[in-house]
PDB file of C-alpha atoms in Angstrom:
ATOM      1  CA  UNK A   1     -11.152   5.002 -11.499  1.00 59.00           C
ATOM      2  CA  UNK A   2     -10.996   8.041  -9.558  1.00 80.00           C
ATOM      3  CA  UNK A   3     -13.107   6.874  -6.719  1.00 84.00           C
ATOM      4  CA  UNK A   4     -10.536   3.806  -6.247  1.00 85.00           C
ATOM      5  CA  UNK A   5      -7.842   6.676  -6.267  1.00 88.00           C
ATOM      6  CA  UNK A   6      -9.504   8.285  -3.700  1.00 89.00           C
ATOM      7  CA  UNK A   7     -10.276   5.299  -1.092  1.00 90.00           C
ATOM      8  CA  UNK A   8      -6.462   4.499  -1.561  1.00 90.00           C
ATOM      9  CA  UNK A   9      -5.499   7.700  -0.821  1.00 92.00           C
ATOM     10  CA  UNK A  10      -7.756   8.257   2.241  1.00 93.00           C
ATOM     11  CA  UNK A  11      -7.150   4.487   3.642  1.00 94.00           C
ATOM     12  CA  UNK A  12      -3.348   5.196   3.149  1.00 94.00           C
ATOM     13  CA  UNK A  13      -2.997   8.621   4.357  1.00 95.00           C
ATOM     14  CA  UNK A  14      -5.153   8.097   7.429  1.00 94.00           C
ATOM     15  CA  UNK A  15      -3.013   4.868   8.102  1.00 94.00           C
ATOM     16  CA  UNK A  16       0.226   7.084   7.589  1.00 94.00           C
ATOM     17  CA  UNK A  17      -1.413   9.716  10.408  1.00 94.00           C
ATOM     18  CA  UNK A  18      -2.266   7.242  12.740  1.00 94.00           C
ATOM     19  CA  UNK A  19       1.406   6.151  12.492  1.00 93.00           C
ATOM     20  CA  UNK A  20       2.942   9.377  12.470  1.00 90.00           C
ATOM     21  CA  UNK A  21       1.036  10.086  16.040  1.00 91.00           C
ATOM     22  CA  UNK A  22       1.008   6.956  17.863  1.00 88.00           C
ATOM     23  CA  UNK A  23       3.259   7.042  20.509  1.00 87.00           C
ATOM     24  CA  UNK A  24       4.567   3.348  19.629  1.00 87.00           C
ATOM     25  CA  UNK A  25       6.296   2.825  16.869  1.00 88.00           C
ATOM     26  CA  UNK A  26       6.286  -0.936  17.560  1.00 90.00           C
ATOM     27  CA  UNK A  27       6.288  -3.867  15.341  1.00 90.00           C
ATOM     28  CA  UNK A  28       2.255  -4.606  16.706  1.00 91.00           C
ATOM     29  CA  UNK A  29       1.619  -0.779  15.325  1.00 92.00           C
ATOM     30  CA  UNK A  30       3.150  -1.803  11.959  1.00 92.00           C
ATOM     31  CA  UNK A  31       1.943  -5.270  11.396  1.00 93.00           C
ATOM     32  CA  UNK A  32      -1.985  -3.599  12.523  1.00 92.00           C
ATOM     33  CA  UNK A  33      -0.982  -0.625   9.770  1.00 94.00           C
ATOM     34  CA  UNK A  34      -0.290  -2.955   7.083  1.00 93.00           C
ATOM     35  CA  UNK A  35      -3.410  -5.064   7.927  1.00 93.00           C
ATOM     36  CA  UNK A  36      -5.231  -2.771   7.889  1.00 93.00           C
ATOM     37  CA  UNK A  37      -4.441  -1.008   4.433  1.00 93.00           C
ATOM     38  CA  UNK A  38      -4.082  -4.701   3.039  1.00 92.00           C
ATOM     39  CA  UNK A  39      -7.575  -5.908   3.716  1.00 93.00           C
ATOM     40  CA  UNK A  40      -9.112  -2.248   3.140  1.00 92.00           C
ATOM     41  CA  UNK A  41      -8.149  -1.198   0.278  1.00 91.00           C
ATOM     42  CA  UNK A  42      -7.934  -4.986  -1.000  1.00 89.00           C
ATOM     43  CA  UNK A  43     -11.470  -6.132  -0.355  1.00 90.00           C
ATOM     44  CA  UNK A  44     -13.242  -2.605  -0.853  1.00 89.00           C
ATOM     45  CA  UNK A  45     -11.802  -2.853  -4.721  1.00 88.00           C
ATOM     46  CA  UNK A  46     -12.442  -6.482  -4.923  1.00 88.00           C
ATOM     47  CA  UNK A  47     -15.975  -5.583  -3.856  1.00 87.00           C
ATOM     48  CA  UNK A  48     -16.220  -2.189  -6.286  1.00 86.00           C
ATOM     49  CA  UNK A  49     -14.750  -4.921  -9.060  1.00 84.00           C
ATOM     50  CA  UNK A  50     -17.746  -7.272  -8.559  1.00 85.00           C
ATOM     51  CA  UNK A  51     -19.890  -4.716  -8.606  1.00 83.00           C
ATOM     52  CA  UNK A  52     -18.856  -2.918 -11.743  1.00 77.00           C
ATOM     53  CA  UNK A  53     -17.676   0.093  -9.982  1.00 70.00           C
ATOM     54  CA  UNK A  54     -14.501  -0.217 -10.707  1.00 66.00           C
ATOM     55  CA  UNK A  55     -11.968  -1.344 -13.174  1.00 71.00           C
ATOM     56  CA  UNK A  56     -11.038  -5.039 -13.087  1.00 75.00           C
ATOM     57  CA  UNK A  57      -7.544  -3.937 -14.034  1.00 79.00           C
ATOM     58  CA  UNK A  58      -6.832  -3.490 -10.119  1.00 81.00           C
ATOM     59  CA  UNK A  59      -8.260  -6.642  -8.886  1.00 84.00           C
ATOM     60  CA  UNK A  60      -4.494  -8.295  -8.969  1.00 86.00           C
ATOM     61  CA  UNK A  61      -3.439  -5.563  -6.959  1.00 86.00           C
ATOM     62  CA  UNK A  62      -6.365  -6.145  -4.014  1.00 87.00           C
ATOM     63  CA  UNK A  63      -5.812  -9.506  -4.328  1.00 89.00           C
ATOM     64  CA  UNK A  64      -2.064  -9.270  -3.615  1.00 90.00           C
ATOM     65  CA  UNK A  65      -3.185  -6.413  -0.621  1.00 91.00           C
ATOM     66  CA  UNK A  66      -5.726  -8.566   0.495  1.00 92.00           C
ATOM     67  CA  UNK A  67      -3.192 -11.356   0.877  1.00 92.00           C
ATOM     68  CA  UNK A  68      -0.393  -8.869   2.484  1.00 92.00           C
ATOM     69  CA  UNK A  69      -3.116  -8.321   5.319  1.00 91.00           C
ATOM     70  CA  UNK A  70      -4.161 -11.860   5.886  1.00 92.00           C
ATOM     71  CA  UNK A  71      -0.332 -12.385   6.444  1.00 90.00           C
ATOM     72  CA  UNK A  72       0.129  -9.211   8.600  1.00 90.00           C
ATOM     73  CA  UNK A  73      -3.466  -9.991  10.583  1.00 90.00           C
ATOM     74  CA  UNK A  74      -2.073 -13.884  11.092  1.00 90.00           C
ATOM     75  CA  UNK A  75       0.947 -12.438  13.093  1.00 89.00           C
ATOM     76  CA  UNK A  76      -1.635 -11.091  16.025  1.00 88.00           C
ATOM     77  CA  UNK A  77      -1.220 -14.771  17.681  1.00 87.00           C
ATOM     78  CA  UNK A  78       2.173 -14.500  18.345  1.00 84.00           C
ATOM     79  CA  UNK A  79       3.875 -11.106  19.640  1.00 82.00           C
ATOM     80  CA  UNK A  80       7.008 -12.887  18.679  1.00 85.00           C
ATOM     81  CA  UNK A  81       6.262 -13.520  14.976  1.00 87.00           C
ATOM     82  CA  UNK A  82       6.033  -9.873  14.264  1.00 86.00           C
ATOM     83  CA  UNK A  83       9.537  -9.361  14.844  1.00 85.00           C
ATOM     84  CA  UNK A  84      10.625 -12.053  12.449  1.00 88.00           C
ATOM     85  CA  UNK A  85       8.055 -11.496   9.542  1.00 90.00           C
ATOM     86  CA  UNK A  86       7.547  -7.828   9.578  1.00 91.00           C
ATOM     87  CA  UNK A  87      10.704  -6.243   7.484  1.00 92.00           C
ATOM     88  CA  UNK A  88       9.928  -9.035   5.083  1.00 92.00           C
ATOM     89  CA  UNK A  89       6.436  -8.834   4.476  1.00 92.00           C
ATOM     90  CA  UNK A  90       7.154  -5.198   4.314  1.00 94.00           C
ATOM     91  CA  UNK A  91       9.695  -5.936   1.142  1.00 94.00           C
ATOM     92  CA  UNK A  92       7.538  -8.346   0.028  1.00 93.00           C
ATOM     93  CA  UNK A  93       4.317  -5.776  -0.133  1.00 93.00           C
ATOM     94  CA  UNK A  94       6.535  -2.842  -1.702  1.00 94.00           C
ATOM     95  CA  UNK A  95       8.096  -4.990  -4.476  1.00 95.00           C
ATOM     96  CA  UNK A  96       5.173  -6.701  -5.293  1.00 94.00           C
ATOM     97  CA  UNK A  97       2.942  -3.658  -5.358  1.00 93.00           C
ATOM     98  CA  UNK A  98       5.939  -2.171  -7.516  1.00 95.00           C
ATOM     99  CA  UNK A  99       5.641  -4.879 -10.108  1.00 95.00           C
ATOM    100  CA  UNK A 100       1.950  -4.657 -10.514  1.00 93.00           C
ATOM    101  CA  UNK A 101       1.770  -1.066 -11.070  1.00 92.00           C
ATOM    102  CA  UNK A 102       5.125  -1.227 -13.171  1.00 93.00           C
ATOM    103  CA  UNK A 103       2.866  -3.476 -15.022  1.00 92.00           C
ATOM    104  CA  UNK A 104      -0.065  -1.160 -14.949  1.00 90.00           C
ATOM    105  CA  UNK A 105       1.406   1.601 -15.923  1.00 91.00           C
ATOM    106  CA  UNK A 106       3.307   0.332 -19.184  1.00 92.00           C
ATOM    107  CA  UNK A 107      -0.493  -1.239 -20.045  1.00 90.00           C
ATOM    108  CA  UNK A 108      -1.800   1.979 -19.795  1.00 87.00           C
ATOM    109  CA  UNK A 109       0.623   4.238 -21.467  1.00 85.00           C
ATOM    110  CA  UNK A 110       3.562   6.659 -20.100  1.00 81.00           C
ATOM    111  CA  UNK A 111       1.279   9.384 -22.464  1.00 84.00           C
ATOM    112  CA  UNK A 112      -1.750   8.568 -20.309  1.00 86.00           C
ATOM    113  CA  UNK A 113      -2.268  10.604 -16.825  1.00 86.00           C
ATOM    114  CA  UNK A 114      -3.056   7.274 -15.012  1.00 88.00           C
ATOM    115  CA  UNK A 115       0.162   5.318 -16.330  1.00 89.00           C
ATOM    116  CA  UNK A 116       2.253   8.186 -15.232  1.00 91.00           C
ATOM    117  CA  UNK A 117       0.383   8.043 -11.976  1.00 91.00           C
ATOM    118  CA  UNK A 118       0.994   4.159 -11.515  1.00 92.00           C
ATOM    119  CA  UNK A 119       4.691   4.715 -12.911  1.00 93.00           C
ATOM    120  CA  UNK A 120       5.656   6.880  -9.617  1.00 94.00           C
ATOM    121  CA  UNK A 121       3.743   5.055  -7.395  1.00 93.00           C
ATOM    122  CA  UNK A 122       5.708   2.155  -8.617  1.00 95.00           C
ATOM    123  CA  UNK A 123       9.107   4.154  -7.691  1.00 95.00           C
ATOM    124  CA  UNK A 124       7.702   4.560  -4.680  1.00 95.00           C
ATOM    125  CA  UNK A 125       6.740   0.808  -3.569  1.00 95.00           C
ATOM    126  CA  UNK A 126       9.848   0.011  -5.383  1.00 96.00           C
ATOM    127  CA  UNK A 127      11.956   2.191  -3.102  1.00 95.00           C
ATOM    128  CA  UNK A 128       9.832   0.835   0.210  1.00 94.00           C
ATOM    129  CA  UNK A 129      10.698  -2.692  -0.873  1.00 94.00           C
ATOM    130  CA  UNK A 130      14.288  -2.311  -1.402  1.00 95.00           C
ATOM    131  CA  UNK A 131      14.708  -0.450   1.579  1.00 94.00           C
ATOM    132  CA  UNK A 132      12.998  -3.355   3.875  1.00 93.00           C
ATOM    133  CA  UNK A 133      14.579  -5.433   1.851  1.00 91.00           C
ATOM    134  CA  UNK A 134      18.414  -4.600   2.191  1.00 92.00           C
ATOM    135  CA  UNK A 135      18.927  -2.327   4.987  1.00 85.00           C
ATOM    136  CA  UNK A 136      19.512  -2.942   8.287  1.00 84.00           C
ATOM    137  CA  UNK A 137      16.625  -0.897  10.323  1.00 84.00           C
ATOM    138  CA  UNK A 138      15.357  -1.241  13.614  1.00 89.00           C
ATOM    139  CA  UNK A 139      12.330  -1.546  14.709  1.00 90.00           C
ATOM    140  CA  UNK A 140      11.132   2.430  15.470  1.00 92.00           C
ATOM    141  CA  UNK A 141      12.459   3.025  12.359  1.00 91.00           C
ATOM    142  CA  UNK A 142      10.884   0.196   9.920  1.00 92.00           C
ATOM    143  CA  UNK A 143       7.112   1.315  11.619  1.00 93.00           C
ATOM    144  CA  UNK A 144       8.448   5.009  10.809  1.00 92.00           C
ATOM    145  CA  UNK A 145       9.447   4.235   7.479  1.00 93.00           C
ATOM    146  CA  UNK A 146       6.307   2.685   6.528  1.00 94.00           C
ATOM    147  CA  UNK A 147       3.941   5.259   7.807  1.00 94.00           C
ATOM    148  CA  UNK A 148       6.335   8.017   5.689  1.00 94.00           C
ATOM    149  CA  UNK A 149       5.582   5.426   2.618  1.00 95.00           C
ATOM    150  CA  UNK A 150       1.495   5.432   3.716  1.00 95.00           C
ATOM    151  CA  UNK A 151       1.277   9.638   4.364  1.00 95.00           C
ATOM    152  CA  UNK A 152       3.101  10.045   0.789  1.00 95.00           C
ATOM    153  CA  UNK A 153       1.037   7.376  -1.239  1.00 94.00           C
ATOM    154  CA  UNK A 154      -2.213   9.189   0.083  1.00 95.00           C
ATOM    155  CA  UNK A 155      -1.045  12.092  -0.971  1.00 95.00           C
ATOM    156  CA  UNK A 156       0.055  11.242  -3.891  1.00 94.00           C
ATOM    157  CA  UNK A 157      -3.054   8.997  -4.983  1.00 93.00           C
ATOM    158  CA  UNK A 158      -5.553  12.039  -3.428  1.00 93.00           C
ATOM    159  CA  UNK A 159      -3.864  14.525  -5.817  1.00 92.00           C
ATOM    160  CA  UNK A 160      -3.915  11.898  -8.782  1.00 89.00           C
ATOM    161  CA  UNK A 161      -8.161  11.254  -7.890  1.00 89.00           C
ATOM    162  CA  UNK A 162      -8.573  15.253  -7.685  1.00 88.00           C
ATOM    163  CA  UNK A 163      -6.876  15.818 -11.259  1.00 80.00           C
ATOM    164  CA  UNK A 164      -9.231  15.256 -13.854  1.00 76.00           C
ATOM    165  CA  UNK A 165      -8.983  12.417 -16.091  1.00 69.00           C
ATOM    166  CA  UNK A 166      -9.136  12.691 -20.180  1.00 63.00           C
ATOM    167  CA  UNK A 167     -11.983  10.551 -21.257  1.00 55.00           C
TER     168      UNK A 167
END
């Protein structure tokens, strides 16, 4: 479990870096971000799954990333698509991502280390969703927004797969 921690984290953060310093905070920038975590993260735990590397408890979760970035890699034919799919696809990836580690985290236990760790992520995705969800944002600041939400999940997730786990 802690080496799926740690790929999220480092996909995430280094997604959250390279949106913090591009100098185009553009819905193309975005849509590539969220692509690019989607289909990382999705099909490297899919892959770890199948492999017994990794716990099939997170397989819903690549499957829905995996799915986000399919979506988010599809808008690359038209320019003009990204504008009118990317705030909800955006909602769509933080509330659903909420859900399943809402869901995750009451399997696992508020007294576990993990459920606590899937509990705030949850608040996190949760918050993301609602904001692409309800507020009005332009376009600088919806790519802004979502890099903030990338830079603080890898933190987050790279502090949770550096704490050690009970067995």
């Amino acid at each position: 479990m802690q080496i799926v921690f740690g790929l999220r984290a480092l996909i995430a953060f280094g997604l959250g870096v390279f949106v913090t310093f591009s100098q185009a905070h553009t819905y193309f920038v975005g849509t590539a971000v969220l692509a690019g975590f989607g289909l990382s993260f999705g099909l490297i735990i899919i892959g770890m799954a199948l492999l017994k590397r990794a716990n099939s408890s997170q397989v819903p979760l690549a499957s829905i990333s995996v799915l986000i970035g399919v979506f988010s890699a599809a808008t690359f034919v038209d320019r003009d698509l990204q504008a009118v799919v990317f705030l909800p696809l955006v909602a769509l990836f933080g509330l659903s991502f909420a859900a399943l580690e809402g869901y995750l985290a009451k399997n696992l236990g508020p007294k576990t280390g993990v459920g606590r760790d899937f509990a705030l992520s949850a608040v996190f995705a949760a918050v993301l969703g609602v904001l692409f969800l309800l507020a009005p944002l332009d376009e600088v600041s919806a790519v802004g927004f979502l890099g903030a939400y990338f830079a603080i999940s890898g933190v987050f997730w790279g502090i949770a797969s550096s704490t050690p786990q009970a067995k």
